CSV table of C-alpha atoms in Angstrom, one decimal:
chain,number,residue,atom,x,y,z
A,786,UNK,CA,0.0,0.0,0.0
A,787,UNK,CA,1.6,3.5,-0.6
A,788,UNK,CA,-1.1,5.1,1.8
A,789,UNK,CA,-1.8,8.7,0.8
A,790,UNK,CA,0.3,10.4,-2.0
A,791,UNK,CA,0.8,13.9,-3.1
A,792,UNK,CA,2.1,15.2,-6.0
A,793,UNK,CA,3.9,17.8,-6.6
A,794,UNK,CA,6.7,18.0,-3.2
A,795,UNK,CA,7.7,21.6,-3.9
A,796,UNK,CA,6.2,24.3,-6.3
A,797,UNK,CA,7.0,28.0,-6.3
A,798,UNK,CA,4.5,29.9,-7.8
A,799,UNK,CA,3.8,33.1,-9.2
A,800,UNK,CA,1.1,36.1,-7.7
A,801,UNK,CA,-2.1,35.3,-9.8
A,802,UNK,CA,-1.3,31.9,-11.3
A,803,UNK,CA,-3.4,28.7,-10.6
A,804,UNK,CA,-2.4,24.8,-9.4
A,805,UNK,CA,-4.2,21.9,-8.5
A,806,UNK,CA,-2.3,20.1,-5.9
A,807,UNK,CA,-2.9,16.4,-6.1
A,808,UNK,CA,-4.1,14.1,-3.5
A,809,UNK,CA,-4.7,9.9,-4.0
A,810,UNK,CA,-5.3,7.0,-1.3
A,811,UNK,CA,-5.3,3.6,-2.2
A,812,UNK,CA,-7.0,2.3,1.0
A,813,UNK,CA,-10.1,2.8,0.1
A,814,UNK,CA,-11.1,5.8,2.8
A,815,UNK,CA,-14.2,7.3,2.4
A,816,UNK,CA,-13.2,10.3,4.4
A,817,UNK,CA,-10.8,13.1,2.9
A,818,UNK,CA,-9.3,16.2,4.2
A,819,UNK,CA,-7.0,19.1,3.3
A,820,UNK,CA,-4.7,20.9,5.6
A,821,UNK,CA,-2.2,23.9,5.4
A,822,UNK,CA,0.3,24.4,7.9
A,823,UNK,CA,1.7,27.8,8.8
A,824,UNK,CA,4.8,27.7,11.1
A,825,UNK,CA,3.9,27.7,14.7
A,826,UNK,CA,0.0,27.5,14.2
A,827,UNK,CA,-0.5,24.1,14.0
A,828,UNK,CA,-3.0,22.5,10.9
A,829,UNK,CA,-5.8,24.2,9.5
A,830,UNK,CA,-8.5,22.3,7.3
A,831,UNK,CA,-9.2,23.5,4.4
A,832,UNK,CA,-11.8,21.4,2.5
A,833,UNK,CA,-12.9,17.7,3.2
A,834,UNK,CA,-15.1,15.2,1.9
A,835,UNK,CA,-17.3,12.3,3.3
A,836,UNK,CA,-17.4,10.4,-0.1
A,837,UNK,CA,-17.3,10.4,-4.0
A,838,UNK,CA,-19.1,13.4,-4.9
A,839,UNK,CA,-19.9,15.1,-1.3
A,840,UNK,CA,-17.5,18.4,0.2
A,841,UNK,CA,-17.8,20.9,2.3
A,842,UNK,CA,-15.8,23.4,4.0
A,843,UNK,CA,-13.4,23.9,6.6
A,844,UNK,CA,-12.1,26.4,8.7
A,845,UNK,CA,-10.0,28.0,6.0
A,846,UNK,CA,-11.5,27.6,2.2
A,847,UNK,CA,-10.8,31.1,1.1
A,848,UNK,CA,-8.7,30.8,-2.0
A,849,UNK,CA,-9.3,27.1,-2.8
A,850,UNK,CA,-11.4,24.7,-4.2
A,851,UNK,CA,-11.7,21.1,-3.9
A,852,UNK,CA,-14.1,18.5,-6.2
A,853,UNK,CA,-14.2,14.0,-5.5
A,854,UNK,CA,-14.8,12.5,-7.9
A,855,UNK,CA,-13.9,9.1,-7.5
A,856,UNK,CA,-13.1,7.4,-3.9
A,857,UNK,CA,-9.2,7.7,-4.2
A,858,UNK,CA,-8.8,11.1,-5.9
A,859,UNK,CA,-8.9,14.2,-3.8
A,860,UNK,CA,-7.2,17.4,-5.7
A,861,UNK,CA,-7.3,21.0,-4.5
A,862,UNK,CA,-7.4,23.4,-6.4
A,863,UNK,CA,-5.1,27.1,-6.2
A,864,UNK,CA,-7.1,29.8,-8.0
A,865,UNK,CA,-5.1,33.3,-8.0
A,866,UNK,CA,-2.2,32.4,-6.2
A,867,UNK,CA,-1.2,34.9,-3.2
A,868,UNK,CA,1.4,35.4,-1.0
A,869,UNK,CA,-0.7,34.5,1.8
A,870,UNK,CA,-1.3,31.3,0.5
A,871,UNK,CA,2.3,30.2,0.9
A,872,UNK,CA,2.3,27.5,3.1
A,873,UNK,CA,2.9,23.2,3.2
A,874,UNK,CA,-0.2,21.3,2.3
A,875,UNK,CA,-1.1,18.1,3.8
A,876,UNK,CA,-3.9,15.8,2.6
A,877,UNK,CA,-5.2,13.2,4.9
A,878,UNK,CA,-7.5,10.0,4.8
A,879,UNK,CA,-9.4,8.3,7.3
A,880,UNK,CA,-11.1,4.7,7.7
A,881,UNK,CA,-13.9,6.4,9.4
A,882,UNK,CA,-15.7,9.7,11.1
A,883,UNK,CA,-15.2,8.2,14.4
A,884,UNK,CA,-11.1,8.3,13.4
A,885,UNK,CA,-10.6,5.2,15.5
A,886,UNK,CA,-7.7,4.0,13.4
A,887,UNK,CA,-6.2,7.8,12.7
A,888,UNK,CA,-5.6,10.4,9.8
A,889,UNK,CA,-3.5,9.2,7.5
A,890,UNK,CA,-1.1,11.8,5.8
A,891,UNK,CA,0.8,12.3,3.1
A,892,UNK,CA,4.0,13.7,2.8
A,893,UNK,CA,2.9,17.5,1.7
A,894,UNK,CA,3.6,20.1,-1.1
A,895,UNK,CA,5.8,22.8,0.1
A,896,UNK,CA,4.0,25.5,-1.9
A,897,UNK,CA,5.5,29.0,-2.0
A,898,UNK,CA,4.0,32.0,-3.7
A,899,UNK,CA,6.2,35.5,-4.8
B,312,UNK,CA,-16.1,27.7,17.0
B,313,UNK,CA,-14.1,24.9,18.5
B,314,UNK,CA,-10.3,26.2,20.0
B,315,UNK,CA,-7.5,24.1,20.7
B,316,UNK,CA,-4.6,25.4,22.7
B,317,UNK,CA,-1.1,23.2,23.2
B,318,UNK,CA,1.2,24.5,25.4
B,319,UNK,CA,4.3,25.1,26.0
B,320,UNK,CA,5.1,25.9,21.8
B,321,UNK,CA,8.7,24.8,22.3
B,322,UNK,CA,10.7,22.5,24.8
B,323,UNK,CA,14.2,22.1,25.0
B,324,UNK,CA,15.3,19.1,27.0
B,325,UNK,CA,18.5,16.9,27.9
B,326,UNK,CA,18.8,13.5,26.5
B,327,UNK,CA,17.2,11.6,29.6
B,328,UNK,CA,14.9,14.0,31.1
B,329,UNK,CA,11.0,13.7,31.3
B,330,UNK,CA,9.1,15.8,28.9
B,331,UNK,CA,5.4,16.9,28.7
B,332,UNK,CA,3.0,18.9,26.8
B,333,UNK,CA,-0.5,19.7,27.4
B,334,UNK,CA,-3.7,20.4,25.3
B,335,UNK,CA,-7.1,22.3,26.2
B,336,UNK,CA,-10.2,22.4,24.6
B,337,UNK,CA,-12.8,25.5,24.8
B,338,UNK,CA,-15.3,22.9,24.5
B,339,UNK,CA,-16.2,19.1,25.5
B,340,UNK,CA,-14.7,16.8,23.6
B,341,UNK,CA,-15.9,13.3,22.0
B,342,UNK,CA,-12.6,12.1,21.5
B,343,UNK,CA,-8.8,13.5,21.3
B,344,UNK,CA,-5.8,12.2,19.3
B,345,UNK,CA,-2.1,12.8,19.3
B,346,UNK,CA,0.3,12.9,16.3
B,347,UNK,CA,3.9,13.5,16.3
B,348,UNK,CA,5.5,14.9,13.0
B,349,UNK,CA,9.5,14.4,12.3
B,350,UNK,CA,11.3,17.8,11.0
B,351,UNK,CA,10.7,18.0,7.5
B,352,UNK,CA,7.8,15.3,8.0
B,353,UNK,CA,4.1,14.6,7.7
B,354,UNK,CA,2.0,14.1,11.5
B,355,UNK,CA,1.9,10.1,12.2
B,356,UNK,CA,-1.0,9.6,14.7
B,357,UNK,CA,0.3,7.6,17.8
B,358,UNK,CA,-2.8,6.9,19.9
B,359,UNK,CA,-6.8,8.4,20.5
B,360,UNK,CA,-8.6,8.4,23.9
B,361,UNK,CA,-11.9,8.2,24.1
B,362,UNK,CA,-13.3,7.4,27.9
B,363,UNK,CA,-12.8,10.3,30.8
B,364,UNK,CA,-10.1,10.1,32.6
B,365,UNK,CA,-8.7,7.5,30.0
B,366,UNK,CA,-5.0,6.9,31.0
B,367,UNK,CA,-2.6,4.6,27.8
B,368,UNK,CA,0.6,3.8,27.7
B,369,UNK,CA,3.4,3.4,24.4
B,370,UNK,CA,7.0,2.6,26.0
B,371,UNK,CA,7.7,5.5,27.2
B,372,UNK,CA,4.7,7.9,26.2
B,373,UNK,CA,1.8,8.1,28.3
B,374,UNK,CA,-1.4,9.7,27.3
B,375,UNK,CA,-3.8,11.1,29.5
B,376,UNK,CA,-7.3,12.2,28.7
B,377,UNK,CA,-8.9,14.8,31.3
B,378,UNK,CA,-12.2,13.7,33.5
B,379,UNK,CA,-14.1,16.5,31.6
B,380,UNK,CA,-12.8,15.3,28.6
B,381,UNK,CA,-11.5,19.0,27.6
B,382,UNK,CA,-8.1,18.9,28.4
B,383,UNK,CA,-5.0,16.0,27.7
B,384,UNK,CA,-1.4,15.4,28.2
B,385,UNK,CA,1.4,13.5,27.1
B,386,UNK,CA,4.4,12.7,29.2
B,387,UNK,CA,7.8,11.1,28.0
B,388,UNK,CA,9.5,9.6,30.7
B,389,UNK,CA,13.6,9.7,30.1
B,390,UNK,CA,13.4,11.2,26.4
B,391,UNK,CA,15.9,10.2,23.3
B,392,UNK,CA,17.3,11.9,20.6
B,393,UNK,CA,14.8,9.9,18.3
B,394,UNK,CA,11.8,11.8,20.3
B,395,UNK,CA,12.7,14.9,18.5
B,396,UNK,CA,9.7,16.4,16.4
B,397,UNK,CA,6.1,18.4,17.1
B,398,UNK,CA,3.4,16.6,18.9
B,399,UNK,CA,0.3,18.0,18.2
B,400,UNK,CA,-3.1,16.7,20.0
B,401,UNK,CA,-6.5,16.8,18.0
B,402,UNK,CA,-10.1,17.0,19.4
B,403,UNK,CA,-13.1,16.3,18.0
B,404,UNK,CA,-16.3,18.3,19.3
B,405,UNK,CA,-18.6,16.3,21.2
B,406,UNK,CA,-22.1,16.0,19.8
B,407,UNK,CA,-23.4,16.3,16.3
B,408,UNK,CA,-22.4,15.0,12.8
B,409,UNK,CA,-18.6,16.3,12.7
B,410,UNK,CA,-17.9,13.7,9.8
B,411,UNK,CA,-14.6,13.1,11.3
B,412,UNK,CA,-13.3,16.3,11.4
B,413,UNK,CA,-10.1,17.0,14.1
B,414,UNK,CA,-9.2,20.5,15.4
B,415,UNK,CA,-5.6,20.6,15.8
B,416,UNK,CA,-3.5,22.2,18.5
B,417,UNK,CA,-0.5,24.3,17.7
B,418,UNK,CA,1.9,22.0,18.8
B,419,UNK,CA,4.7,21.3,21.0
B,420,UNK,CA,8.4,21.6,19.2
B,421,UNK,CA,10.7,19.1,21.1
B,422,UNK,CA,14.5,19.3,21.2
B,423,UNK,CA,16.5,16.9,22.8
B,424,UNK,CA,20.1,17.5,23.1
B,425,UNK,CA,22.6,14.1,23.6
């Protein structure tokens, strides 16, 4: 199993340009989440999803948007890229809502913005 | 909305001494789990407690879950150089449909020097 993967590591991006960072789990998790981590301020969720077609916001969805299509795939998407918005992304899984077996992440895209 | 507050930010210990780090919740909460991320890494979730006053052990971790299930600690008895990273704790709000969802604490940096 290679858990949860996300493509691409690193990106430096310009003000105003777009990306969709990408997100798979091959563990068959119904639930689906997207973080950002600032330093010193802990993760903040972004977006998450219970299933195939179903999201909803987080705490912090300005900026972003997300769309699950299938069970594995979970991309978010960077309109208008902004400073602010530098940050490392972490998408997570999880068996179920209850988390008794954990978030599962992945290793994060270290996006910066100038 | 839900707040959760992990202090001390930073901790700088000797190789051998006791560590600890503790989490509060401004509300009541359902459950509470506790990841440690490497530098450079993703957060790897170590444990969840569920019950008040729910006490576990891992080696030399031990989790604690308060009695009014809005506070939680975890202790490291004699720490190691391999104990290094952030530990972060994350509650989930009792009551509702939270689909999962964690609030994450800022986190405790951990140094150990040899």
């Amino acid at each position: 199993n290679a858990g949860v993967t996300q493509t691409p590591k690193f990106r430096i991006l310009k003000i105003g340009q777009s990306m969709t960072l990408q997100c798979t789990q091959d563990m068959n998790h119904n639930y689906m989440y997207w973080y950002r981590q600032d330093p010193g301020m802990g993760l903040k969720l972004i977006y998450y999803s219970v299933g195939a077609g179903i999201t909803d916001k987080g705490e912090v969805p300005n900026g972003y948007n997300v769309s699950r299509s299938t069970t594995e795939d979970f991309p978010l998407r960077l309109e208008l890229a902004a400073p602010s918005q530098t940050s490392v992304y972490f998408c997570a899984s999880s068996y179920d809502p209850s988390g008794n077996y954990g978030y599962t992440f992945g290793s994060g895209t270290r996006l910066t913005v100038v | 909305g839900q707040q959760v507050m992990q202090i001390p930010q930073y901790q700088h210990v000797q190789e051998g001494e006791d560590f600890t780090t503790y989490c509060n919740s401004s509300t009541t909460l359902s459950n509470i789990q506790w990841y440690k991320q490497r530098p450079g890494g993703h957060p790897v979730f170590l444990i969840q407690l569920v019950k008040s006053g729910e006490v576990k052990k891992q080696k030399r971790l031990t989790f604690q879950f308060g009695e009014a299930k809005k506070n939680s600690s975890l202790h490291i008895t004699a720490t190691q150089t391999t104990d290094v990273g952030t530990y972060f704790c994350a509650g989930r709000g009792a009551g509702g449909t939270s689909y999962g969802k964690l609030t994450f604490g800022q986190g405790t940096i951990l140094t150990v020097h040899p």
